[in-house]
mmCIF file of C-alpha atoms in Angstrom:
data_model
loop_
_atom_site.group_PDB
_atom_site.id
_atom_site.type_symbol
_atom_site.label_atom_id
_atom_site.label_comp_id
_atom_site.label_asym_id
_atom_site.label_seq_id
_atom_site.Cartn_x
_atom_site.Cartn_y
_atom_site.Cartn_z
ATOM 1 C CA MET A 1 14.708 -18.475 -24.450
ATOM 2 C CA ALA A 2 15.068 -18.780 -20.544
ATOM 3 C CA THR A 3 13.417 -21.338 -18.774
ATOM 4 C CA LEU A 4 9.848 -20.921 -18.145
ATOM 5 C CA GLY A 5 9.703 -23.103 -14.984
ATOM 6 C CA ILE A 6 10.753 -19.636 -13.136
ATOM 7 C CA PRO A 7 8.156 -17.308 -12.381
ATOM 8 C CA GLN A 8 9.549 -14.155 -13.446
ATOM 9 C CA ASN A 9 10.399 -15.372 -16.967
ATOM 10 C CA THR A 10 6.872 -16.746 -17.270
ATOM 11 C CA ILE A 11 5.545 -13.513 -16.434
ATOM 12 C CA ALA A 12 8.002 -12.061 -19.248
ATOM 13 C CA VAL A 13 6.718 -13.819 -22.005
ATOM 14 C CA LEU A 14 2.958 -13.223 -20.650
ATOM 15 C CA GLN A 15 3.596 -9.632 -20.795
ATOM 16 C CA LYS A 16 5.614 -9.813 -24.311
ATOM 17 C CA TYR A 17 2.780 -11.257 -25.681
ATOM 18 C CA HIS A 18 0.020 -9.530 -23.899
ATOM 19 C CA PHE A 19 -1.577 -12.878 -23.425
ATOM 20 C CA ASN A 20 -5.073 -13.022 -21.748
ATOM 21 C CA PHE A 21 -6.080 -16.518 -20.083
ATOM 22 C CA GLN A 22 -9.014 -18.351 -21.458
ATOM 23 C CA LYS A 23 -11.082 -19.726 -18.537
ATOM 24 C CA LYS A 24 -12.792 -22.117 -21.160
ATOM 25 C CA PHE A 25 -9.613 -23.844 -21.660
ATOM 26 C CA GLY A 26 -8.903 -24.093 -18.141
ATOM 27 C CA GLN A 27 -5.451 -22.289 -18.613
ATOM 28 C CA ASN A 28 -3.080 -22.535 -15.515
ATOM 29 C CA PHE A 29 0.763 -22.653 -16.011
ATOM 30 C CA LEU A 30 3.241 -24.248 -13.812
ATOM 31 C CA ILE A 31 5.923 -22.093 -12.078
ATOM 32 C CA ASP A 32 7.832 -24.525 -10.035
ATOM 33 C CA PRO A 33 10.823 -26.153 -11.154
ATOM 34 C CA HIS A 34 10.755 -28.942 -8.735
ATOM 35 C CA VAL A 35 7.310 -29.974 -9.725
ATOM 36 C CA LEU A 36 8.464 -29.954 -13.413
ATOM 37 C CA GLU A 37 11.354 -32.306 -12.807
ATOM 38 C CA LYS A 38 9.092 -34.554 -10.860
ATOM 39 C CA ILE A 39 6.772 -34.853 -13.443
ATOM 40 C CA VAL A 40 9.436 -35.725 -15.873
ATOM 41 C CA GLU A 41 10.830 -38.369 -13.568
ATOM 42 C CA ALA A 42 7.267 -39.711 -13.142
ATOM 43 C CA ALA A 43 6.987 -40.319 -16.438
ATOM 44 C CA GLY A 44 10.689 -42.082 -16.646
ATOM 45 C CA VAL A 45 11.410 -39.809 -19.930
ATOM 46 C CA THR A 46 14.667 -41.032 -21.712
ATOM 47 C CA LYS A 47 16.406 -39.973 -25.121
ATOM 48 C CA ASP A 48 14.989 -43.090 -26.490
ATOM 49 C CA ASP A 49 11.251 -41.872 -25.796
ATOM 50 C CA PHE A 50 8.845 -40.167 -28.143
ATOM 51 C CA VAL A 51 6.537 -37.851 -25.780
ATOM 52 C CA LEU A 52 3.105 -36.665 -26.674
ATOM 53 C CA GLU A 53 2.205 -33.754 -24.558
ATOM 54 C CA ILE A 54 -1.391 -32.218 -24.118
ATOM 55 C CA GLY A 55 -1.715 -28.778 -23.205
ATOM 56 C CA PRO A 56 1.512 -27.137 -23.566
ATOM 57 C CA GLY A 57 0.431 -23.761 -22.554
ATOM 58 C CA ILE A 58 3.276 -21.464 -23.260
ATOM 59 C CA GLY A 59 6.035 -24.393 -23.258
ATOM 60 C CA THR A 60 6.736 -24.756 -19.663
ATOM 61 C CA MET A 61 6.952 -28.392 -19.498
ATOM 62 C CA THR A 62 7.611 -28.673 -23.084
ATOM 63 C CA GLN A 63 11.114 -27.399 -22.475
ATOM 64 C CA TYR A 64 11.772 -29.906 -19.794
ATOM 65 C CA LEU A 65 10.619 -32.882 -22.224
ATOM 66 C CA CYS A 66 12.542 -31.702 -25.022
ATOM 67 C CA GLU A 67 15.722 -31.785 -22.878
ATOM 68 C CA ASN A 68 15.113 -35.315 -21.878
ATOM 69 C CA ALA A 69 13.138 -36.868 -24.606
ATOM 70 C CA ARG A 70 14.133 -38.130 -28.247
ATOM 71 C CA GLU A 71 11.275 -36.231 -29.715
ATOM 72 C CA VAL A 72 8.164 -34.454 -28.498
ATOM 73 C CA THR A 73 4.904 -33.604 -30.055
ATOM 74 C CA ALA A 74 2.739 -30.890 -28.222
ATOM 75 C CA VAL A 75 -1.035 -30.756 -29.050
ATOM 76 C CA GLU A 76 -2.403 -27.042 -28.268
ATOM 77 C CA ILE A 77 -6.031 -26.206 -28.741
ATOM 78 C CA ASP A 78 -5.648 -22.216 -28.210
ATOM 79 C CA THR A 79 -4.497 -20.385 -31.137
ATOM 80 C CA ASN A 80 -3.375 -17.777 -29.500
ATOM 81 C CA LEU A 81 -0.632 -19.728 -27.956
ATOM 82 C CA ILE A 82 1.083 -20.997 -31.276
ATOM 83 C CA PRO A 83 3.217 -17.875 -31.895
ATOM 84 C CA ILE A 84 4.114 -18.022 -27.997
ATOM 85 C CA LEU A 85 5.213 -21.605 -28.445
ATOM 86 C CA GLU A 86 7.010 -20.747 -31.503
ATOM 87 C CA ASP A 87 9.257 -18.258 -29.590
ATOM 88 C CA THR A 88 9.712 -20.265 -26.360
ATOM 89 C CA LEU A 89 10.519 -23.675 -28.162
ATOM 90 C CA SER A 90 12.662 -22.106 -30.677
ATOM 91 C CA ALA A 91 15.877 -23.220 -29.395
ATOM 92 C CA TYR A 92 14.530 -27.272 -29.825
ATOM 93 C CA ASP A 93 14.823 -29.131 -33.136
ATOM 94 C CA ASN A 94 13.110 -32.192 -31.120
ATOM 95 C CA VAL A 95 9.757 -30.568 -30.877
ATOM 96 C CA THR A 96 6.552 -30.229 -33.340
ATOM 97 C CA VAL A 97 3.280 -28.014 -32.134
ATOM 98 C CA ILE A 98 -0.142 -29.359 -33.565
ATOM 99 C CA ASN A 99 -2.822 -26.355 -32.999
ATOM 100 C CA GLN A 100 -5.886 -29.008 -32.521
ATOM 101 C CA ASP A 101 -8.332 -30.344 -29.689
ATOM 102 C CA ILE A 102 -6.920 -33.330 -28.392
ATOM 103 C CA LEU A 103 -10.365 -35.155 -28.332
ATOM 104 C CA LYS A 104 -10.424 -35.070 -32.348
ATOM 105 C CA LEU A 105 -6.803 -35.927 -32.907
ATOM 106 C CA ASP A 106 -6.023 -39.284 -34.425
ATOM 107 C CA ILE A 107 -3.396 -40.709 -31.884
ATOM 108 C CA ALA A 108 -2.589 -43.902 -33.499
ATOM 109 C CA LYS A 109 -2.009 -42.095 -36.568
ATOM 110 C CA LEU A 110 0.316 -39.661 -35.284
ATOM 111 C CA ALA A 111 2.235 -42.455 -33.144
ATOM 112 C CA MET A 112 2.392 -44.431 -36.695
ATOM 113 C CA GLU A 113 3.799 -41.583 -38.780
ATOM 114 C CA ARG A 114 6.211 -40.123 -35.876
ATOM 115 C CA ASN A 115 7.276 -43.187 -33.844
ATOM 116 C CA GLY A 116 6.832 -46.081 -36.425
ATOM 117 C CA GLY A 117 3.813 -47.576 -34.195
ATOM 118 C CA LYS A 118 6.062 -48.130 -31.283
ATOM 119 C CA PRO A 119 4.984 -47.346 -27.501
ATOM 120 C CA ILE A 120 4.887 -43.592 -26.647
ATOM 121 C CA LYS A 121 4.455 -41.740 -23.412
ATOM 122 C CA VAL A 122 1.982 -38.936 -22.587
ATOM 123 C CA VAL A 123 2.339 -36.018 -20.304
ATOM 124 C CA ALA A 124 -0.593 -33.856 -19.712
ATOM 125 C CA ASN A 125 -1.420 -30.976 -17.569
ATOM 126 C CA LEU A 126 -5.417 -31.588 -17.973
ATOM 127 C CA PRO A 127 -8.214 -28.750 -17.846
ATOM 128 C CA TYR A 128 -10.187 -30.089 -14.631
ATOM 129 C CA TYR A 129 -13.374 -29.811 -16.864
ATOM 130 C CA ILE A 130 -12.437 -32.277 -19.548
ATOM 131 C CA THR A 131 -9.965 -34.608 -17.477
ATOM 132 C CA SER A 132 -12.352 -37.727 -17.599
ATOM 133 C CA LYS A 133 -12.618 -37.560 -21.139
ATOM 134 C CA ILE A 134 -9.072 -37.067 -22.236
ATOM 135 C CA ILE A 135 -7.843 -39.715 -19.791
ATOM 136 C CA THR A 136 -10.741 -41.997 -21.109
ATOM 137 C CA LYS A 137 -9.260 -41.416 -24.751
ATOM 138 C CA ILE A 138 -5.809 -42.030 -24.020
ATOM 139 C CA VAL A 139 -6.728 -45.411 -21.708
ATOM 140 C CA SER A 140 -9.154 -46.774 -24.256
ATOM 141 C CA SER A 141 -6.685 -46.000 -27.509
ATOM 142 C CA SER A 142 -5.453 -48.721 -29.496
ATOM 143 C CA THR A 143 -2.202 -46.846 -29.593
ATOM 144 C CA PRO A 144 0.637 -48.559 -27.736
ATOM 145 C CA ILE A 145 0.926 -45.806 -24.944
ATOM 146 C CA ASN A 146 3.333 -47.365 -21.848
ATOM 147 C CA ARG A 147 2.759 -44.539 -19.674
ATOM 148 C CA LEU A 148 0.381 -41.549 -19.059
ATOM 149 C CA VAL A 149 1.608 -39.085 -16.419
ATOM 150 C CA ALA A 150 -1.372 -36.474 -15.691
ATOM 151 C CA MET A 151 -1.542 -33.368 -13.690
ATOM 152 C CA VAL A 152 -5.337 -33.633 -12.494
ATOM 153 C CA GLN A 153 -7.510 -31.998 -9.775
ATOM 154 C CA LYS A 154 -6.468 -33.737 -6.507
ATOM 155 C CA GLU A 155 -10.005 -35.071 -5.641
ATOM 156 C CA VAL A 156 -9.826 -36.580 -8.918
ATOM 157 C CA ALA A 157 -6.390 -38.314 -8.464
ATOM 158 C CA LEU A 158 -7.526 -39.527 -4.984
ATOM 159 C CA LYS A 159 -10.687 -41.159 -6.398
ATOM 160 C CA LEU A 160 -8.825 -42.924 -9.440
ATOM 161 C CA CYS A 161 -6.248 -44.361 -6.896
ATOM 162 C CA SER A 162 -8.635 -45.452 -4.245
ATOM 163 C CA GLU A 163 -11.157 -48.441 -4.334
ATOM 164 C CA GLU A 164 -14.254 -46.235 -5.332
ATOM 165 C CA LYS A 165 -15.245 -47.587 -8.599
ATOM 166 C CA SER A 166 -16.325 -45.858 -11.750
ATOM 167 C CA PRO A 167 -16.489 -46.400 -15.479
ATOM 168 C CA LEU A 168 -12.976 -44.985 -16.025
ATOM 169 C CA LYS A 169 -11.564 -46.548 -12.878
ATOM 170 C CA MET A 170 -12.653 -49.991 -14.447
ATOM 171 C CA MET A 171 -10.795 -49.217 -17.832
ATOM 172 C CA ILE A 172 -7.907 -48.236 -15.901
ATOM 173 C CA ASP A 173 -8.014 -51.662 -13.938
ATOM 174 C CA TYR A 174 -8.204 -53.737 -17.081
ATOM 175 C CA VAL A 175 -5.360 -51.870 -19.006
ATOM 176 C CA GLY A 176 -2.730 -51.589 -16.035
ATOM 177 C CA ASP A 177 -2.385 -49.641 -13.025
ATOM 178 C CA VAL A 178 -2.668 -45.926 -11.667
ATOM 179 C CA GLN A 179 -0.570 -44.599 -8.984
ATOM 180 C CA TYR A 180 -0.590 -41.357 -7.182
ATOM 181 C CA GLU A 181 2.722 -39.620 -7.980
ATOM 182 C CA LEU A 182 2.771 -36.236 -5.594
ATOM 183 C CA ASN A 183 0.726 -33.495 -4.618
ATOM 184 C CA VAL A 184 0.896 -30.131 -6.582
ATOM 185 C CA PRO A 185 -0.530 -27.261 -4.338
ATOM 186 C CA ARG A 186 -2.362 -24.327 -6.097
ATOM 187 C CA HIS A 187 0.213 -21.674 -5.379
ATOM 188 C CA VAL A 188 2.763 -23.356 -7.961
ATOM 189 C CA PHE A 189 0.537 -22.367 -11.107
ATOM 190 C CA MET A 190 -0.119 -18.922 -12.713
ATOM 191 C CA PRO A 191 -3.303 -18.088 -12.279
ATOM 192 C CA ALA A 192 -3.528 -19.956 -9.076
ATOM 193 C CA PRO A 193 -6.820 -22.331 -9.276
ATOM 194 C CA HIS A 194 -9.465 -22.750 -6.823
ATOM 195 C CA VAL A 195 -8.191 -26.231 -5.745
ATOM 196 C CA ASP A 196 -5.293 -28.332 -5.431
ATOM 197 C CA SER A 197 -3.769 -30.627 -8.070
ATOM 198 C CA ALA A 198 -2.015 -33.874 -8.111
ATOM 199 C CA VAL A 199 0.157 -35.868 -10.585
ATOM 200 C CA ILE A 200 -0.976 -39.471 -11.126
ATOM 201 C CA SER A 201 0.666 -42.107 -13.723
ATOM 202 C CA ILE A 202 -1.125 -44.836 -15.683
ATOM 203 C CA HIS A 203 1.058 -47.778 -16.781
ATOM 204 C CA LYS A 204 -0.794 -49.325 -19.926
ATOM 205 C CA GLU A 205 -0.114 -52.915 -20.371
ATOM 206 C CA ARG A 206 -2.856 -53.908 -22.750
ATOM 207 C CA VAL A 207 -5.453 -52.656 -25.103
ATOM 208 C CA ILE A 208 -9.056 -52.401 -23.874
ATOM 209 C CA SER A 209 -12.010 -53.639 -26.410
ATOM 210 C CA GLN A 210 -15.046 -51.045 -27.362
ATOM 211 C CA GLU A 211 -16.931 -53.749 -26.436
ATOM 212 C CA LEU A 212 -15.808 -54.089 -23.046
ATOM 213 C CA ILE A 213 -15.906 -49.959 -22.863
ATOM 214 C CA ASP A 214 -19.594 -50.168 -23.962
ATOM 215 C CA LEU A 215 -20.483 -52.654 -21.570
ATOM 216 C CA ILE A 216 -18.785 -50.969 -18.284
ATOM 217 C CA GLU A 217 -20.358 -47.644 -19.790
ATOM 218 C CA ALA A 218 -23.768 -49.314 -19.908
ATOM 219 C CA SER A 219 -23.597 -50.656 -16.531
ATOM 220 C CA TYR A 220 -23.111 -47.127 -15.079
ATOM 221 C CA THR A 221 -25.895 -45.704 -17.287
ATOM 222 C CA ALA A 222 -27.859 -44.748 -13.960
ATOM 223 C CA LYS A 223 -26.210 -45.510 -10.933
ATOM 224 C CA ARG A 224 -29.475 -46.177 -8.999
ATOM 225 C CA LYS A 225 -30.506 -48.749 -11.090
ATOM 226 C CA THR A 226 -29.680 -52.418 -10.985
ATOM 227 C CA LEU A 227 -27.217 -53.848 -13.202
ATOM 228 C CA TYR A 228 -29.895 -55.956 -14.795
ATOM 229 C CA ASN A 229 -31.952 -52.827 -15.393
ATOM 230 C CA ASN A 230 -28.901 -50.835 -16.972
ATOM 231 C CA LEU A 231 -27.609 -53.779 -19.099
ATOM 232 C CA LYS A 232 -31.091 -54.490 -20.580
ATOM 233 C CA SER A 233 -30.014 -52.049 -23.154
ATOM 234 C CA LEU A 234 -27.204 -54.362 -24.495
ATOM 235 C CA TYR A 235 -28.683 -57.906 -23.610
ATOM 236 C CA HIS A 236 -32.555 -57.303 -23.938
ATOM 237 C CA ASP A 237 -34.467 -60.408 -23.011
ATOM 238 C CA GLN A 238 -31.165 -62.395 -22.502
ATOM 239 C CA THR A 239 -29.909 -60.070 -19.545
ATOM 240 C CA LYS A 240 -31.161 -62.517 -16.747
ATOM 241 C CA GLU A 241 -30.202 -65.393 -18.007
ATOM 242 C CA LEU A 242 -26.713 -64.008 -18.552
ATOM 243 C CA LEU A 243 -26.274 -62.506 -15.475
ATOM 244 C CA GLU A 244 -27.448 -65.583 -13.639
ATOM 245 C CA SER A 245 -25.123 -67.769 -15.863
ATOM 246 C CA CYS A 246 -22.064 -65.531 -14.282
ATOM 247 C CA GLY A 247 -23.227 -66.337 -10.717
ATOM 248 C CA ILE A 248 -24.006 -62.463 -10.523
ATOM 249 C CA PRO A 249 -27.334 -61.553 -8.638
ATOM 250 C CA VAL A 250 -29.629 -59.373 -10.800
ATOM 251 C CA ASN A 251 -30.127 -56.979 -8.036
ATOM 252 C CA LYS A 252 -26.429 -56.049 -7.874
ATOM 253 C CA ARG A 253 -25.322 -52.730 -9.009
ATOM 254 C CA ALA A 254 -22.476 -51.565 -11.264
ATOM 255 C CA GLU A 255 -20.138 -50.331 -8.413
ATOM 256 C CA GLU A 256 -20.413 -54.112 -6.738
ATOM 257 C CA LEU A 257 -18.275 -55.763 -9.555
ATOM 258 C CA ASN A 258 -14.904 -55.820 -10.520
ATOM 259 C CA ILE A 259 -13.115 -55.843 -13.827
ATOM 260 C CA ASP A 260 -12.993 -59.516 -13.884
ATOM 261 C CA ASP A 261 -16.859 -59.598 -13.537
ATOM 262 C CA TYR A 262 -17.330 -57.448 -16.361
ATOM 263 C CA ILE A 263 -14.943 -59.835 -18.585
ATOM 264 C CA ARG A 264 -16.970 -62.895 -17.539
ATOM 265 C CA ILE A 265 -19.986 -61.176 -18.455
ATOM 266 C CA LEU A 266 -18.520 -60.328 -22.001
ATOM 267 C CA GLU A 267 -17.411 -63.686 -22.753
ATOM 268 C CA ARG A 268 -20.550 -65.249 -21.699
ATOM 269 C CA GLY A 269 -22.682 -62.816 -23.660
ATOM 270 C CA HIS A 270 -20.772 -63.960 -26.894
ATOM 271 C CA THR A 271 -22.253 -67.401 -26.188
ATOM 272 C CA LEU A 272 -25.949 -66.522 -26.190
#
């Protein structure tokens, strides 16, 4: 099968299978070999790596990953793409395609079965409407994931790599760090989206507990409310005492705290 990073080869495959793009899945396929190579480079994929790919589409990025990784598992939600992937990836014996919603997939089980529980790498071209949910799932997973490289809307990439606070940004700050890798203009996709994209990488060094996730998310429940009001759902009548014992004024808002503040609140909360 010809390399799909070349536009005419992508067009040939789409015509062969009379494929219709599904807007509900946010389908936009990359058609630029340079960008594809840069993504593989950003992920640092080697022949020692097991790679989980999210949203392979027709297999464009998958082909590049198969050339560089030991093993690839590609998770695709669109059933109509499965026969296409069987065709475009037929030359590779180191790839498995799973027809499933990534949000419902047990990544820890997959990593244990396919990679003996050792750290995996994740490469993803994420639909804009579900980007935060998927990144949150990966970041909060107990699975050892040493690197996530994701194509996201440029606006999202800029926010995650800035000082702007959000629940997801707090989680990333706890598990490791995020880097802005490269700009991806809209014209290198088929069909072209209405906005530009960017590639980010998240280096994950440790696992975040569900307790800390719950605390962060509760803090941001109502952005206009104070931290005190948002955290009453967790700590009830002890909320004021807890915040004061951590040296945090009760009129502070969630975005005024850093990840160390949340860790302190959680640890102090265990002693009340």
